[in-house]
Amino acid sequence: MSVTAPQSIVFTDDGLTPNNPLPLLIYKSAIDVSGDSPEATIERVFGDNGWGDMWRNGVFDYLHYHATVHEVLGVSLGHAVIRFGGNHGREIEIAAGDVAVLPAGTGHQRISASPDFRVVGAYPPGPGVEITRAMPENHRKALQTIPRVELPPGDPVFGKDGPLMRLWKAT
């Protein structure tokens, strides 16, 4: 698998969605999902790079974030428009083979999706995931937890030498 440079986007705190000074990373066509089991292919890549605690599903249609852990989303089937960064964020189309790496606190919400849209989500080792809605009381608490979330052991697609390791440490 050749290393591709991800799209890198930093979202600012909008008062409800804390986001993170670390950038959201979008890898286009990062994983070949043309085989018989695209979910298993993505799970193998993420697992080989130290991201476990996986799940298969879609993306919630309401704005939420995770204040205790970073998250990776690998699209196994279909395509969708996801708003990253909260209500004032950016709508980005992701499709089969794409990977989005969300630093803790990054708001995300499904705006639209094809009927077959599926993702594999995963988290690096550390605290369990909490689904947090964008509300003032949650925002205050998240501002305390997000800075304590440790960097992952590797890029979920490209491992210890992947772009995430350079881009997240440079901020």
PDB file of C-alpha atoms in Angstrom:
ATOM      1  CA  MET A   1       0.000   0.000   0.000  1.00  0.00           C
ATOM      2  CA  SER A   2       1.569   3.289  -1.067  1.00  0.00           C
ATOM      3  CA  VAL A   3       1.424   6.184   1.386  1.00  0.00           C
ATOM      4  CA  THR A   4      -0.791   9.004   0.174  1.00  0.00           C
ATOM      5  CA  ALA A   5      -0.839  12.461   1.705  1.00  0.00           C
ATOM      6  CA  PRO A   6      -4.131  13.079   3.484  1.00  0.00           C
ATOM      7  CA  GLN A   7      -6.272  16.166   3.276  1.00  0.00           C
ATOM      8  CA  SER A   8      -5.670  17.955   6.591  1.00  0.00           C
ATOM      9  CA  ILE A   9      -8.298  20.299   8.105  1.00  0.00           C
ATOM     10  CA  VAL A  10      -8.293  22.066  11.465  1.00  0.00           C
ATOM     11  CA  PHE A  11     -11.636  23.125  12.936  1.00  0.00           C
ATOM     12  CA  THR A  12     -11.909  25.703  15.687  1.00  0.00           C
ATOM     13  CA  ASP A  13     -14.059  25.521  18.787  1.00  0.00           C
ATOM     14  CA  ASP A  14     -17.467  26.998  17.929  1.00  0.00           C
ATOM     15  CA  GLY A  15     -18.741  27.213  21.501  1.00  0.00           C
ATOM     16  CA  LEU A  16     -20.709  23.947  21.321  1.00  0.00           C
ATOM     17  CA  THR A  17     -18.404  21.615  19.405  1.00  0.00           C
ATOM     18  CA  PRO A  18     -14.904  21.789  20.905  1.00  0.00           C
ATOM     19  CA  ASN A  19     -13.054  20.248  17.954  1.00  0.00           C
ATOM     20  CA  ASN A  20      -9.287  19.935  18.378  1.00  0.00           C
ATOM     21  CA  PRO A  21      -6.107  21.804  17.376  1.00  0.00           C
ATOM     22  CA  LEU A  22      -5.012  18.521  15.755  1.00  0.00           C
ATOM     23  CA  PRO A  23      -6.242  18.251  12.147  1.00  0.00           C
ATOM     24  CA  LEU A  24      -8.926  15.960  10.797  1.00  0.00           C
ATOM     25  CA  LEU A  25      -7.218  13.739   8.212  1.00  0.00           C
ATOM     26  CA  ILE A  26      -9.018  12.467   5.108  1.00  0.00           C
ATOM     27  CA  TYR A  27      -7.273   9.770   3.068  1.00  0.00           C
ATOM     28  CA  LYS A  28      -8.957   9.335  -0.327  1.00  0.00           C
ATOM     29  CA  SER A  29      -8.949   5.803  -1.804  1.00  0.00           C
ATOM     30  CA  ALA A  30      -6.593   4.698   0.977  1.00  0.00           C
ATOM     31  CA  ILE A  31      -7.762   1.085   1.247  1.00  0.00           C
ATOM     32  CA  ASP A  32      -8.626  -1.261  -1.625  1.00  0.00           C
ATOM     33  CA  VAL A  33     -12.135  -2.469  -0.764  1.00  0.00           C
ATOM     34  CA  SER A  34     -12.840  -4.211  -4.077  1.00  0.00           C
ATOM     35  CA  GLY A  35     -12.596  -7.724  -2.594  1.00  0.00           C
ATOM     36  CA  ASP A  36     -15.309  -9.997  -1.229  1.00  0.00           C
ATOM     37  CA  SER A  37     -15.161  -8.633   2.331  1.00  0.00           C
ATOM     38  CA  PRO A  38     -14.437  -4.899   2.407  1.00  0.00           C
ATOM     39  CA  GLU A  39     -15.228  -4.648   6.125  1.00  0.00           C
ATOM     40  CA  ALA A  40     -12.756  -7.395   7.009  1.00  0.00           C
ATOM     41  CA  THR A  41     -10.108  -5.723   4.823  1.00  0.00           C
ATOM     42  CA  ILE A  42     -10.511  -2.416   6.679  1.00  0.00           C
ATOM     43  CA  GLU A  43     -10.547  -4.168  10.063  1.00  0.00           C
ATOM     44  CA  ARG A  44      -7.308  -5.954   9.203  1.00  0.00           C
ATOM     45  CA  VAL A  45      -5.590  -2.682   8.220  1.00  0.00           C
ATOM     46  CA  PHE A  46      -6.768  -0.839  11.332  1.00  0.00           C
ATOM     47  CA  GLY A  47      -5.948  -3.768  13.636  1.00  0.00           C
ATOM     48  CA  ASP A  48      -2.483  -4.251  12.145  1.00  0.00           C
ATOM     49  CA  ASN A  49      -1.792  -0.597  12.978  1.00  0.00           C
ATOM     50  CA  GLY A  50      -2.904  -0.706  16.614  1.00  0.00           C
ATOM     51  CA  TRP A  51      -6.469   0.577  16.295  1.00  0.00           C
ATOM     52  CA  GLY A  52      -8.950  -1.879  17.830  1.00  0.00           C
ATOM     53  CA  ASP A  53     -12.339  -1.715  19.562  1.00  0.00           C
ATOM     54  CA  MET A  54     -13.965  -1.816  16.113  1.00  0.00           C
ATOM     55  CA  TRP A  55     -17.559  -1.597  14.992  1.00  0.00           C
ATOM     56  CA  ARG A  56     -19.477  -1.744  11.694  1.00  0.00           C
ATOM     57  CA  ASN A  57     -22.407   0.558  10.920  1.00  0.00           C
ATOM     58  CA  GLY A  58     -22.979   4.039   9.489  1.00  0.00           C
ATOM     59  CA  VAL A  59     -22.503   7.529  10.905  1.00  0.00           C
ATOM     60  CA  PHE A  60     -25.166   9.082  13.138  1.00  0.00           C
ATOM     61  CA  ASP A  61     -27.386  11.707  11.522  1.00  0.00           C
ATOM     62  CA  TYR A  62     -27.042  13.998  14.537  1.00  0.00           C
ATOM     63  CA  LEU A  63     -24.066  16.126  15.557  1.00  0.00           C
ATOM     64  CA  HIS A  64     -21.816  14.400  18.075  1.00  0.00           C
ATOM     65  CA  TYR A  65     -18.180  14.034  19.065  1.00  0.00           C
ATOM     66  CA  HIS A  66     -15.962  11.882  21.271  1.00  0.00           C
ATOM     67  CA  ALA A  67     -14.168  13.794  24.029  1.00  0.00           C
ATOM     68  CA  THR A  68     -12.174  10.876  25.446  1.00  0.00           C
ATOM     69  CA  VAL A  69     -10.717   9.167  22.364  1.00  0.00           C
ATOM     70  CA  HIS A  70      -9.655   9.657  18.734  1.00  0.00           C
ATOM     71  CA  GLU A  71     -11.678   7.820  16.073  1.00  0.00           C
ATOM     72  CA  VAL A  72     -11.071   6.443  12.591  1.00  0.00           C
ATOM     73  CA  LEU A  73     -13.821   5.804  10.035  1.00  0.00           C
ATOM     74  CA  GLY A  74     -13.111   3.585   7.029  1.00  0.00           C
ATOM     75  CA  VAL A  75     -15.782   3.531   4.321  1.00  0.00           C
ATOM     76  CA  SER A  76     -16.427  -0.046   3.237  1.00  0.00           C
ATOM     77  CA  LEU A  77     -19.431   0.497   0.946  1.00  0.00           C
ATOM     78  CA  GLY A  78     -21.267   3.366  -0.686  1.00  0.00           C
ATOM     79  CA  HIS A  79     -20.735   7.060  -0.120  1.00  0.00           C
ATOM     80  CA  ALA A  80     -21.964   9.829   2.154  1.00  0.00           C
ATOM     81  CA  VAL A  81     -21.684  13.513   2.894  1.00  0.00           C
ATOM     82  CA  ILE A  82     -20.431  14.039   6.439  1.00  0.00           C
ATOM     83  CA  ARG A  83     -20.273  17.420   8.121  1.00  0.00           C
ATOM     84  CA  PHE A  84     -17.065  17.521  10.118  1.00  0.00           C
ATOM     85  CA  GLY A  85     -16.287  20.267  12.625  1.00  0.00           C
ATOM     86  CA  GLY A  86     -19.786  20.949  13.980  1.00  0.00           C
ATOM     87  CA  ASN A  87     -22.598  23.160  12.708  1.00  0.00           C
ATOM     88  CA  HIS A  88     -20.094  25.631  11.244  1.00  0.00           C
ATOM     89  CA  GLY A  89     -17.803  22.922   9.903  1.00  0.00           C
ATOM     90  CA  ARG A  90     -17.358  21.522   6.428  1.00  0.00           C
ATOM     91  CA  GLU A  91     -19.382  19.001   4.430  1.00  0.00           C
ATOM     92  CA  ILE A  92     -17.117  16.409   2.818  1.00  0.00           C
ATOM     93  CA  GLU A  93     -18.087  13.498   0.602  1.00  0.00           C
ATOM     94  CA  ILE A  94     -16.461  10.219   1.544  1.00  0.00           C
ATOM     95  CA  ALA A  95     -16.726   7.005  -0.453  1.00  0.00           C
ATOM     96  CA  ALA A  96     -15.685   3.364  -0.391  1.00  0.00           C
ATOM     97  CA  GLY A  97     -11.962   3.096   0.325  1.00  0.00           C
ATOM     98  CA  ASP A  98     -11.718   6.522   1.993  1.00  0.00           C
ATOM     99  CA  VAL A  99     -10.578   6.908   5.597  1.00  0.00           C
ATOM    100  CA  ALA A 100     -11.266   9.800   7.989  1.00  0.00           C
ATOM    101  CA  VAL A 101      -9.198  10.153  11.170  1.00  0.00           C
ATOM    102  CA  LEU A 102     -10.907  12.358  13.749  1.00  0.00           C
ATOM    103  CA  PRO A 103      -8.975  13.759  16.687  1.00  0.00           C
ATOM    104  CA  ALA A 104     -10.918  13.737  19.966  1.00  0.00           C
ATOM    105  CA  GLY A 105     -13.586  16.443  20.053  1.00  0.00           C
ATOM    106  CA  THR A 106     -14.132  16.659  16.283  1.00  0.00           C
ATOM    107  CA  GLY A 107     -17.830  17.088  15.554  1.00  0.00           C
ATOM    108  CA  HIS A 108     -19.329  14.866  12.897  1.00  0.00           C
ATOM    109  CA  GLN A 109     -22.767  14.187  11.471  1.00  0.00           C
ATOM    110  CA  ARG A 110     -24.132  12.325   8.430  1.00  0.00           C
ATOM    111  CA  ILE A 111     -25.909  14.781   6.116  1.00  0.00           C
ATOM    112  CA  SER A 112     -26.776  12.307   3.346  1.00  0.00           C
ATOM    113  CA  ALA A 113     -25.761   8.809   2.287  1.00  0.00           C
ATOM    114  CA  SER A 114     -26.300   6.161  -0.345  1.00  0.00           C
ATOM    115  CA  PRO A 115     -28.551   3.286   0.818  1.00  0.00           C
ATOM    116  CA  ASP A 116     -25.552   0.920   0.992  1.00  0.00           C
ATOM    117  CA  PHE A 117     -23.287   3.288   2.991  1.00  0.00           C
ATOM    118  CA  ARG A 118     -21.270   1.415   5.633  1.00  0.00           C
ATOM    119  CA  VAL A 119     -18.209   2.256   7.685  1.00  0.00           C
ATOM    120  CA  VAL A 120     -15.836   0.444   9.983  1.00  0.00           C
ATOM    121  CA  GLY A 121     -14.984   2.563  13.001  1.00  0.00           C
ATOM    122  CA  ALA A 122     -12.110   1.986  15.409  1.00  0.00           C
ATOM    123  CA  TYR A 123     -10.282   3.581  18.317  1.00  0.00           C
ATOM    124  CA  PRO A 124      -6.685   3.445  19.517  1.00  0.00           C
ATOM    125  CA  PRO A 125      -5.897   1.914  22.919  1.00  0.00           C
ATOM    126  CA  GLY A 126      -7.084   4.006  25.845  1.00  0.00           C
ATOM    127  CA  PRO A 127     -10.334   5.072  27.468  1.00  0.00           C
ATOM    128  CA  GLY A 128     -13.619   3.819  26.126  1.00  0.00           C
ATOM    129  CA  VAL A 129     -15.637   5.848  23.667  1.00  0.00           C
ATOM    130  CA  GLU A 130     -18.389   8.187  24.835  1.00  0.00           C
ATOM    131  CA  ILE A 131     -20.872   9.647  22.378  1.00  0.00           C
ATOM    132  CA  THR A 132     -21.256  13.313  23.287  1.00  0.00           C
ATOM    133  CA  ARG A 133     -23.916  15.683  21.948  1.00  0.00           C
ATOM    134  CA  ALA A 134     -23.000  19.322  21.241  1.00  0.00           C
ATOM    135  CA  MET A 135     -24.514  21.067  24.281  1.00  0.00           C
ATOM    136  CA  PRO A 136     -23.054  23.743  26.604  1.00  0.00           C
ATOM    137  CA  GLU A 137     -22.681  21.459  29.646  1.00  0.00           C
ATOM    138  CA  ASN A 138     -20.929  18.792  27.541  1.00  0.00           C
ATOM    139  CA  HIS A 139     -18.669  21.393  25.933  1.00  0.00           C
ATOM    140  CA  ARG A 140     -17.327  22.575  29.291  1.00  0.00           C
ATOM    141  CA  LYS A 141     -16.471  19.035  30.356  1.00  0.00           C
ATOM    142  CA  ALA A 142     -14.925  18.179  26.966  1.00  0.00           C
ATOM    143  CA  LEU A 143     -12.539  21.124  27.201  1.00  0.00           C
ATOM    144  CA  GLN A 144     -11.032  19.362  30.223  1.00  0.00           C
ATOM    145  CA  THR A 145     -10.825  15.839  28.756  1.00  0.00           C
ATOM    146  CA  ILE A 146      -9.718  16.462  25.151  1.00  0.00           C
ATOM    147  CA  PRO A 147      -6.224  17.825  25.988  1.00  0.00           C
ATOM    148  CA  ARG A 148      -5.550  14.666  28.027  1.00  0.00           C
ATOM    149  CA  VAL A 149      -6.250  12.245  25.151  1.00  0.00           C
ATOM    150  CA  GLU A 150      -2.934  10.628  24.221  1.00  0.00           C
ATOM    151  CA  LEU A 151      -1.627  10.431  20.680  1.00  0.00           C
ATOM    152  CA  PRO A 152      -2.279   7.041  19.060  1.00  0.00           C
ATOM    153  CA  PRO A 153       0.563   4.514  18.669  1.00  0.00           C
ATOM    154  CA  GLY A 154       0.373   4.771  14.882  1.00  0.00           C
ATOM    155  CA  ASP A 155      -1.507   5.990  11.849  1.00  0.00           C
ATOM    156  CA  PRO A 156      -4.531   3.641  11.427  1.00  0.00           C
ATOM    157  CA  VAL A 157      -3.734   3.089   7.729  1.00  0.00           C
ATOM    158  CA  PHE A 158       0.037   3.452   7.435  1.00  0.00           C
ATOM    159  CA  GLY A 159       1.342   2.598  10.913  1.00  0.00           C
ATOM    160  CA  LYS A 160       4.161   4.107  12.944  1.00  0.00           C
ATOM    161  CA  ASP A 161       5.670   5.933   9.965  1.00  0.00           C
ATOM    162  CA  GLY A 162       2.360   7.184   8.530  1.00  0.00           C
ATOM    163  CA  PRO A 163       1.397  10.811   7.916  1.00  0.00           C
ATOM    164  CA  LEU A 164      -0.677  11.071  11.108  1.00  0.00           C
ATOM    165  CA  MET A 165       2.434  10.657  13.237  1.00  0.00           C
ATOM    166  CA  ARG A 166       4.061  13.657  11.591  1.00  0.00           C
ATOM    167  CA  LEU A 167       0.950  15.842  11.198  1.00  0.00           C
ATOM    168  CA  TRP A 168      -0.379  15.361  14.731  1.00  0.00           C
ATOM    169  CA  LYS A 169       3.000  15.875  16.419  1.00  0.00           C
ATOM    170  CA  ALA A 170       3.716  19.028  14.405  1.00  0.00           C
ATOM    171  CA  THR A 171       0.734  20.881  15.906  1.00  0.00           C
TER     172      THR A 171
END
